[in-house]
Coordinates of C-alpha atoms and ligand atoms in Angstrom, one line a residue:
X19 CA 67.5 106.7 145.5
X20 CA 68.7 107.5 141.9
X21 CA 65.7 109.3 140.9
X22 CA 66.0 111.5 144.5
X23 CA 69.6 111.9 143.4
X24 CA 68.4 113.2 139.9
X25 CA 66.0 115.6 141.0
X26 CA 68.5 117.4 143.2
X27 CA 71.3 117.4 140.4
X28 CA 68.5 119.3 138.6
X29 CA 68.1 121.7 141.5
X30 CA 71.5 122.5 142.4
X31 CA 72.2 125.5 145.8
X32 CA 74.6 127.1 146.8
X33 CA 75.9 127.1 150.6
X34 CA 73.4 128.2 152.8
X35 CA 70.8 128.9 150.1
X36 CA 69.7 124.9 150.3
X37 CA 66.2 125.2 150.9
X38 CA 64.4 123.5 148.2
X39 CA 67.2 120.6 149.0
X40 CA 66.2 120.9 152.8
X41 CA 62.0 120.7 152.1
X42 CA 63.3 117.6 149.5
X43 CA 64.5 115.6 152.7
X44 CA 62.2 116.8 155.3
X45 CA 59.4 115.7 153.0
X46 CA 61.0 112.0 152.8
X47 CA 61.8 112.0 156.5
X48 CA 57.8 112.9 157.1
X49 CA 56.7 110.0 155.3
X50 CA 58.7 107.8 157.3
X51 CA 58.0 109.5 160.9
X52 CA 61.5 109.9 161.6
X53 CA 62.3 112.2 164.4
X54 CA 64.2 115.2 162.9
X55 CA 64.5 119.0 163.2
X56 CA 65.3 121.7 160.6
X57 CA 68.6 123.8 161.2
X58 CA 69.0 127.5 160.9
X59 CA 69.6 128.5 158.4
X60 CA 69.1 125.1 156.0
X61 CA 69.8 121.4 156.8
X62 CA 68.2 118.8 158.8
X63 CA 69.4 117.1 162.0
X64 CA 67.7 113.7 163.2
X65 CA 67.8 111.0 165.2
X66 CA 66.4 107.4 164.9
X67 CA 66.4 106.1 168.8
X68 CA 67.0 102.0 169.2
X69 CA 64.5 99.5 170.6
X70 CA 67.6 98.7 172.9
X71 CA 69.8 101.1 175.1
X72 CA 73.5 102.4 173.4
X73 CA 75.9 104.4 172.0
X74 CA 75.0 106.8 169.2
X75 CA 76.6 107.0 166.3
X76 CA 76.2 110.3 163.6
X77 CA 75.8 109.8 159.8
X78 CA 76.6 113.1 158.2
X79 CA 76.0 113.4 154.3
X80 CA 76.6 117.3 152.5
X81 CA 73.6 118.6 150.9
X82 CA 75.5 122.0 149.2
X83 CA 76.0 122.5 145.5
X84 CA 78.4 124.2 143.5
X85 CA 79.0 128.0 141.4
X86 CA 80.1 125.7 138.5
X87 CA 78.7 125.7 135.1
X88 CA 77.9 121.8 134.0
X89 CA 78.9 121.2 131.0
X90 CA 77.7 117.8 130.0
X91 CA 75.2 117.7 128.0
X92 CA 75.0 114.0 127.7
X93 CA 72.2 113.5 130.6
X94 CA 68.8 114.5 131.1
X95 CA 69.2 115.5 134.8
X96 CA 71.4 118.2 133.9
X97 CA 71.3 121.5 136.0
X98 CA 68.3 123.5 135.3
X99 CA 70.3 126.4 136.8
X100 CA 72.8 128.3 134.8
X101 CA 76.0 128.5 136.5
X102 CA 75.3 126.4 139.6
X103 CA 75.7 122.8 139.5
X104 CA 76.5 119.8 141.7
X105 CA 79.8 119.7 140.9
X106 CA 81.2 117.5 143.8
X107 CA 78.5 114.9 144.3
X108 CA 76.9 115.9 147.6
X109 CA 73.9 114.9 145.3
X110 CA 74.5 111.5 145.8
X111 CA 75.8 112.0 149.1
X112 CA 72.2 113.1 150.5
X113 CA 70.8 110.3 148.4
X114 CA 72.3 107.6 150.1
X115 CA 71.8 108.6 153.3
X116 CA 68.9 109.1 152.8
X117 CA 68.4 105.8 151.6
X118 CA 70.3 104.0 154.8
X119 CA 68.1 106.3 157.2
X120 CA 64.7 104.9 155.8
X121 CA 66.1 101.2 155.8
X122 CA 67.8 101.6 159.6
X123 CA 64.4 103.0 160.4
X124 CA 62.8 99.7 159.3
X125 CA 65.2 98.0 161.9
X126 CA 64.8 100.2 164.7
X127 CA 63.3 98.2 167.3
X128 CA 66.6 95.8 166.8
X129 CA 69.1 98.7 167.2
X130 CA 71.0 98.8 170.4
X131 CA 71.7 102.4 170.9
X132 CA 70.4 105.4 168.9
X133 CA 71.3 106.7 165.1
X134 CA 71.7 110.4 164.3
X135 CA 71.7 111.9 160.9
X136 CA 72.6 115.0 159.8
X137 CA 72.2 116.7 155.9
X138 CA 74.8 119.7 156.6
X139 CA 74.7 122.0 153.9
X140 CA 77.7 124.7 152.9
X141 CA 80.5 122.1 152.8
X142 CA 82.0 123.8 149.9
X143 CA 82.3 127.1 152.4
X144 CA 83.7 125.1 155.0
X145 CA 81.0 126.6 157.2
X146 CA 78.7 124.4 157.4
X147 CA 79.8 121.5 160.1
X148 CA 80.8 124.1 162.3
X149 CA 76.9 125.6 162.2
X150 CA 75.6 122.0 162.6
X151 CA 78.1 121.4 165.3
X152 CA 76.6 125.4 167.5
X153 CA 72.7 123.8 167.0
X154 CA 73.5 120.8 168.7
X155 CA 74.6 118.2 166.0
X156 CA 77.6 116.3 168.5
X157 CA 75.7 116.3 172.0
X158 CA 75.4 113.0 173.4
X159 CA 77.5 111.5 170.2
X160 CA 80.1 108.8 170.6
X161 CA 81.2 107.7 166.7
X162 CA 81.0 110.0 163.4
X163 CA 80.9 108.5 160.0
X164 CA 80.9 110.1 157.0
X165 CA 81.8 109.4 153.4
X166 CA 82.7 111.3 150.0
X167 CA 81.6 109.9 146.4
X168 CA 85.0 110.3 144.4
X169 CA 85.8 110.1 141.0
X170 CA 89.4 109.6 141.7
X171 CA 88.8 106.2 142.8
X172 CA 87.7 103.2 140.9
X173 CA 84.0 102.5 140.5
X174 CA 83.3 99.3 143.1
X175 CA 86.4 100.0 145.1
X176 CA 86.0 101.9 148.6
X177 CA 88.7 103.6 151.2
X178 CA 88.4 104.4 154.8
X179 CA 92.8 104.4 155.6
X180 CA 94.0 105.0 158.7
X181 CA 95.3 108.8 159.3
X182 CA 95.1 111.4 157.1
X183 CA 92.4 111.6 154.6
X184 CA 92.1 115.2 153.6
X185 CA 94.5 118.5 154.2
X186 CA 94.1 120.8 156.7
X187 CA 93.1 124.2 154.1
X188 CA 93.6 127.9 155.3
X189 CA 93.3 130.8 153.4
X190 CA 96.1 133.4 153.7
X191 CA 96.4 137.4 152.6
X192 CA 99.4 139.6 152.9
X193 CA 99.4 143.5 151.8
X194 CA 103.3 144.9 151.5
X195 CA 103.5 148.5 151.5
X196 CA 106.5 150.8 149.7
X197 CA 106.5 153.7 148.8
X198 CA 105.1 154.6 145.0
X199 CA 106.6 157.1 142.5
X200 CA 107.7 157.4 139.0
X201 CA 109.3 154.9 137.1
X202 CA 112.1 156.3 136.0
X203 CA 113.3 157.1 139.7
X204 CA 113.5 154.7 141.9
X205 CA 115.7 155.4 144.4
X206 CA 113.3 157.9 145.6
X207 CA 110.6 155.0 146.3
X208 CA 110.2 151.7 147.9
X209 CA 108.8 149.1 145.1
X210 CA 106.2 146.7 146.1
X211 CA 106.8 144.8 143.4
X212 CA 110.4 143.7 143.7
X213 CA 108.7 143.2 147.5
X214 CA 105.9 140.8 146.8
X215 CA 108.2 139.4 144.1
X216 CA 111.2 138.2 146.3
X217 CA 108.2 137.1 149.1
X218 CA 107.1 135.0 145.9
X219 CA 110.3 133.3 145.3
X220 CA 111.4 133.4 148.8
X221 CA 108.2 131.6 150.7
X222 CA 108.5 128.3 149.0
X223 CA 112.1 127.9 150.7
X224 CA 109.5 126.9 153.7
X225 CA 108.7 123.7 152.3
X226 CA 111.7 123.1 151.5
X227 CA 113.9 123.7 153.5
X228 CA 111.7 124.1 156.9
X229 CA 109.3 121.8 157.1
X230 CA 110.0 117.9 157.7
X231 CA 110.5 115.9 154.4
X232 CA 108.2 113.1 155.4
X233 CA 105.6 116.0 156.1
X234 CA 103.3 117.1 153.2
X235 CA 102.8 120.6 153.0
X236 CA 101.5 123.3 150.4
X237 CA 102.1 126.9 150.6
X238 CA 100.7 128.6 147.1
X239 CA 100.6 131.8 146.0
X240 CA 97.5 132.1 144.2
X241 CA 96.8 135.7 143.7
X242 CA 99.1 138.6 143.7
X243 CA 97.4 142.3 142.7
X244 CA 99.9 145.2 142.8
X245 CA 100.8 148.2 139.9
X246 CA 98.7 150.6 137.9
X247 CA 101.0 151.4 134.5
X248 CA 103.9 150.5 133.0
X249 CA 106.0 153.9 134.5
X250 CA 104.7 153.9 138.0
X251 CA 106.6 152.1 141.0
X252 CA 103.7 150.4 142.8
X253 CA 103.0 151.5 146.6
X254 CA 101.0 148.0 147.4
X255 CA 101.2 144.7 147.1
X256 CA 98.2 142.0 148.5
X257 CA 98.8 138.7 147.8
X258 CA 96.5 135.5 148.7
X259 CA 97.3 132.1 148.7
X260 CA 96.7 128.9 150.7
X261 CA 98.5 126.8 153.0
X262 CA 97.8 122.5 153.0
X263 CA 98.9 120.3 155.5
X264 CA 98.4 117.3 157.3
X265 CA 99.5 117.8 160.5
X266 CA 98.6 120.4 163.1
X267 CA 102.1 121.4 164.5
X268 CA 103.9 121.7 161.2
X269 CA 100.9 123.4 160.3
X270 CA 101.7 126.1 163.2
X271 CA 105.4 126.2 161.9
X272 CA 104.5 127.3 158.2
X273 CA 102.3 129.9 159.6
X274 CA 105.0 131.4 162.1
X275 CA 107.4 131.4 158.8
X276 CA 104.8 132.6 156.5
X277 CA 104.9 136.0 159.2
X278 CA 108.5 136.1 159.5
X279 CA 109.3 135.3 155.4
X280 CA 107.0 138.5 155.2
X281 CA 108.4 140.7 157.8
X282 CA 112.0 140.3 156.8
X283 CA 111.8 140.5 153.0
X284 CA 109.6 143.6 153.6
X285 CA 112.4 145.1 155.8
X286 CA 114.9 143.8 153.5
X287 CA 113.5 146.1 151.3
X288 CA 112.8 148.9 153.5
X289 CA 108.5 147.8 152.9
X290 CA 106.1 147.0 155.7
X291 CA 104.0 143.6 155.6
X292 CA 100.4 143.3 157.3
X293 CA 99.6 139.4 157.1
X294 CA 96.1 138.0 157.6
X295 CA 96.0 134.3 158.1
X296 CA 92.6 132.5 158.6
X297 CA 92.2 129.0 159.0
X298 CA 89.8 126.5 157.7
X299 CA 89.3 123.0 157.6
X300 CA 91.3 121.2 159.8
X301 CA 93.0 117.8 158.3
X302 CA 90.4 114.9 158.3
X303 CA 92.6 112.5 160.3
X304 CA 90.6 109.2 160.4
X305 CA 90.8 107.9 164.1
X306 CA 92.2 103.8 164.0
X307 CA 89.7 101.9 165.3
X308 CA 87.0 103.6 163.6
X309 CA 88.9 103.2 160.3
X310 CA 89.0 99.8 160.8
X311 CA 85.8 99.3 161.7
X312 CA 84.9 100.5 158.7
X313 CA 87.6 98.3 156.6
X314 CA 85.7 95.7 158.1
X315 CA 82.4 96.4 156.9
X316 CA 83.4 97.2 153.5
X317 CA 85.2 93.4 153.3
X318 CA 81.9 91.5 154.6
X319 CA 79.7 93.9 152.7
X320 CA 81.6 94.0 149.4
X321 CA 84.1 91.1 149.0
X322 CA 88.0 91.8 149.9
X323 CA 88.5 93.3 146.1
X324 CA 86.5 96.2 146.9
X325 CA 88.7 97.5 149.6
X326 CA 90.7 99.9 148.0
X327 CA 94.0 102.0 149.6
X328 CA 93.0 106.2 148.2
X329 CA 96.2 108.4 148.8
X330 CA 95.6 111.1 150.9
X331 CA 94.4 114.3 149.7
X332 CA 95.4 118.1 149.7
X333 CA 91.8 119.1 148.8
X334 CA 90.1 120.1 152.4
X335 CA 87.0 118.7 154.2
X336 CA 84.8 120.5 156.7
X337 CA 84.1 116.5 157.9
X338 CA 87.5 117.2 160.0
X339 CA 85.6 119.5 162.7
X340 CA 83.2 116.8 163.3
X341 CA 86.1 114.6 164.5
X342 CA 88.2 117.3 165.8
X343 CA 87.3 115.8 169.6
X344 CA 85.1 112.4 168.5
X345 CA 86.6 109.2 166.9
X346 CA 85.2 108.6 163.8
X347 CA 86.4 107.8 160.2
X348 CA 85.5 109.2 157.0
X349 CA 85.5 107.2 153.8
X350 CA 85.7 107.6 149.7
X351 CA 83.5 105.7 148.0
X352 CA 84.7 105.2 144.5
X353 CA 82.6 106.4 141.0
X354 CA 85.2 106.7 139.0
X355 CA 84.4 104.9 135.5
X356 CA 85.9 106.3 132.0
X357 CA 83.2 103.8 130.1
X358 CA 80.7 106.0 132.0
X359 CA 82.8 109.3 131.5
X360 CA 82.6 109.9 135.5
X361 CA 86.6 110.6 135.8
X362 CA 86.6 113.9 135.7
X363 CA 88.1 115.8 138.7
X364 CA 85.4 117.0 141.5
X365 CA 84.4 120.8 140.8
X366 CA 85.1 120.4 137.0
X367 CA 81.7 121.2 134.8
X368 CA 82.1 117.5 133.2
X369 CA 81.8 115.9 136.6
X370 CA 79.7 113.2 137.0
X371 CA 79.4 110.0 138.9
X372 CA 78.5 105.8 138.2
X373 CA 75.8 105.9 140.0
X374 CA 76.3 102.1 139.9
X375 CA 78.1 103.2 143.4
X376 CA 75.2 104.8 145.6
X377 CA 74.4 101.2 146.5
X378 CA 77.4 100.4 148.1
X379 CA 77.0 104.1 149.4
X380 CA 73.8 103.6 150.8
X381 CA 74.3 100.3 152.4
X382 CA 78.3 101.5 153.8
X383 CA 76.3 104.7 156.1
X384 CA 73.8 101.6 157.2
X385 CA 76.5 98.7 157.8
X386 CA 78.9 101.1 159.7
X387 CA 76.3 102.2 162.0
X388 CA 75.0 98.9 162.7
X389 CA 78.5 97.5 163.4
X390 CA 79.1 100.3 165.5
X391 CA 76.5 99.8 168.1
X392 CA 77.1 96.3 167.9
X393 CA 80.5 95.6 168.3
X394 CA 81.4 95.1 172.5
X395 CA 85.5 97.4 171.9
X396 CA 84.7 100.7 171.4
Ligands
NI19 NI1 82.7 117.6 148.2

């Protein structure tokens, strides 16, 4: 599992471009026989059907790397590809489900009910689950379980909570338009810039003073592109900037201010405002049971001590669209370790993980699903 891992972290690709990743895994699932199809345009669905009728549960690992330039230099399975690197530990991810597909293989004839698989590449895109999801991946599934190697959490420890796990993540552009003229005479023009700058200052009064207290939101301003020179009063103004949320309906009420925050300062100053928002990833919110199915498993599996309570996070997870209308429960698997140097932040070109972990990893994807078909309340 390690060495599969390594090869891989040598070989890193980008969304959609995973094809050496995709022949990796289809060449593992051929020597084992396992029933599995290629998707378009990488990435491989499967299914391993139980000697006994049953629910079917879906394991979903990420198989997509990174445009990150690693910068460690203390490994020997360092990226052989300049400026592309797996930066977020989908690596490890494929590894160990890999890993838990070839072992509940060896138990098939015992399963009751049937175990599909899927390697879903462009995670980083937030494209990929939703491609899986138009070839097929969810028909006939009952459960989804999925997990994320993080180096946020403790080495040994592992969370599955209740509720929100990841943000929702949307992607937001707004272009103001004056009217552009010489510096030195502005009343004869309309200035983006005092426009985009007041919707700057302005649009965090949304969190603030809008949205509940008790619900965490984000609205940033990442990008804001407007002027030529020093003497000339800007015409445009396009900003882009993201919104984060956990919840759908306060979600809805940050967009609906976002337009009208725009609208009115633009009118305020006598600008117009075009506003494009397009969503992403819907927030990962772990459905109970599931959750605590999976609590379960880690305490029998790994001793109480292991279980582990991970704060939510604004970062955003294409894992969400899988449960958008399933139960199922997604969990963070901790590789965290400064003796090893693997507590560097996801996406950063120093990341790394204990591989010590992909055990627990491996067995978590196997475990869950077992329980799953087994247990009589779902
Ligand atoms: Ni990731």
């Amino acid at each position: 599992m390690v060495a599969f891992r390594r090869d891989l972290h040598r070989h890193p690709e980008l969304p959609f471009e995973e094809i050496r990743t995709t022949n990796r895994i289809a060449d593992e699932l051929d020597k084992i026989g396992v029933i599995y199809r290629r998707t378009e345009p990488t990435g491989i669905i499967g299914e391993i059907k139980g000697g006994k009728p049953g629910k079917t549960v879906l394991l979903r690992a990420d198989i997509d790397a990174l445009p990150v330039q690693e910068l460690n230099q203390k490994i020997d399975y360092k990226s052989s590809i300049d400026g592309k690197m797996h930066a977020c530990g989908h690596d490890s991810h494929t590894a160990m489900l890999l890993t838990a597909v070839k072992v509940l293989n060896q138990i098939k004839d015992d399963l009751t009910g049937n175990i599909r698989f899927v390697f879903q590449p462009a995670e980083e895109i937030a494209q990929g689950a939703k491609v899986m999801i138009q070839q097929g991946v969810l028909d006939g599934v009952d459960n989804v379980f999925g997990m994320h190697i993080w180096s946020q959490t403790p080495v040994n420890k592992v969370s599955c909570v209740v509720g929100p796990s990841f943000a929702s993540a949307d992607l937001l552009k707004i272009k103001f338009k004056g009217k552009g003229g010489h510096g030195s005479m502005p009343h004869d023009t309309v200035d983006a810039v005092m426009v985009a700058s007041a919707f700057v200052m302005n649009v965090q009064s949304i969190v603030s003073r809008e949205v509940d207290p008790l619900e965490p939101a984000v609205v940033t301003i990442g990008r804001m592109e407007v002027g030529t020179r020093f003497n000339v009063i800007a015409e445009n103004a396009v900003l882009e900037g993201t919104v984060r949320c956990f919840n759908i309906n306060v979600r809805e009420k940050i967009v609906a201010a976002i337009k009208r925050y725009a609208n009115q300062v633009a009118a305020m100053y006598r600008a117009t405002a075009e506003v494009e928002y397009t969503y992403g990833t819907l927030p990962v919110i772990n459905e109970e049971r599931s959750a605590l199915l999976a609590q379960e498993v880690i305490t029998e599996a790994f001793g109480i001590s292991s279980l582990y309570n991970e704060r939510p996070t604004t970062g955003g997870e294409d894992f969400s669209y899988y449960i958008e209308n399933i139960p199922g429960a997604f969990a963070l698997l901790g590789s965290g370790n400064p003796e090893k140097d693997t507590q560097w932040a996801h996406h950063h070109g120093c990341f790394n993980i204990d591989e010590d972990a992909m055990a627990r990893g491996a067995e978590l994807y196997a475990q869950y699903a077992w329980a799953y078909l087994n247990q009589q309340a779902f």
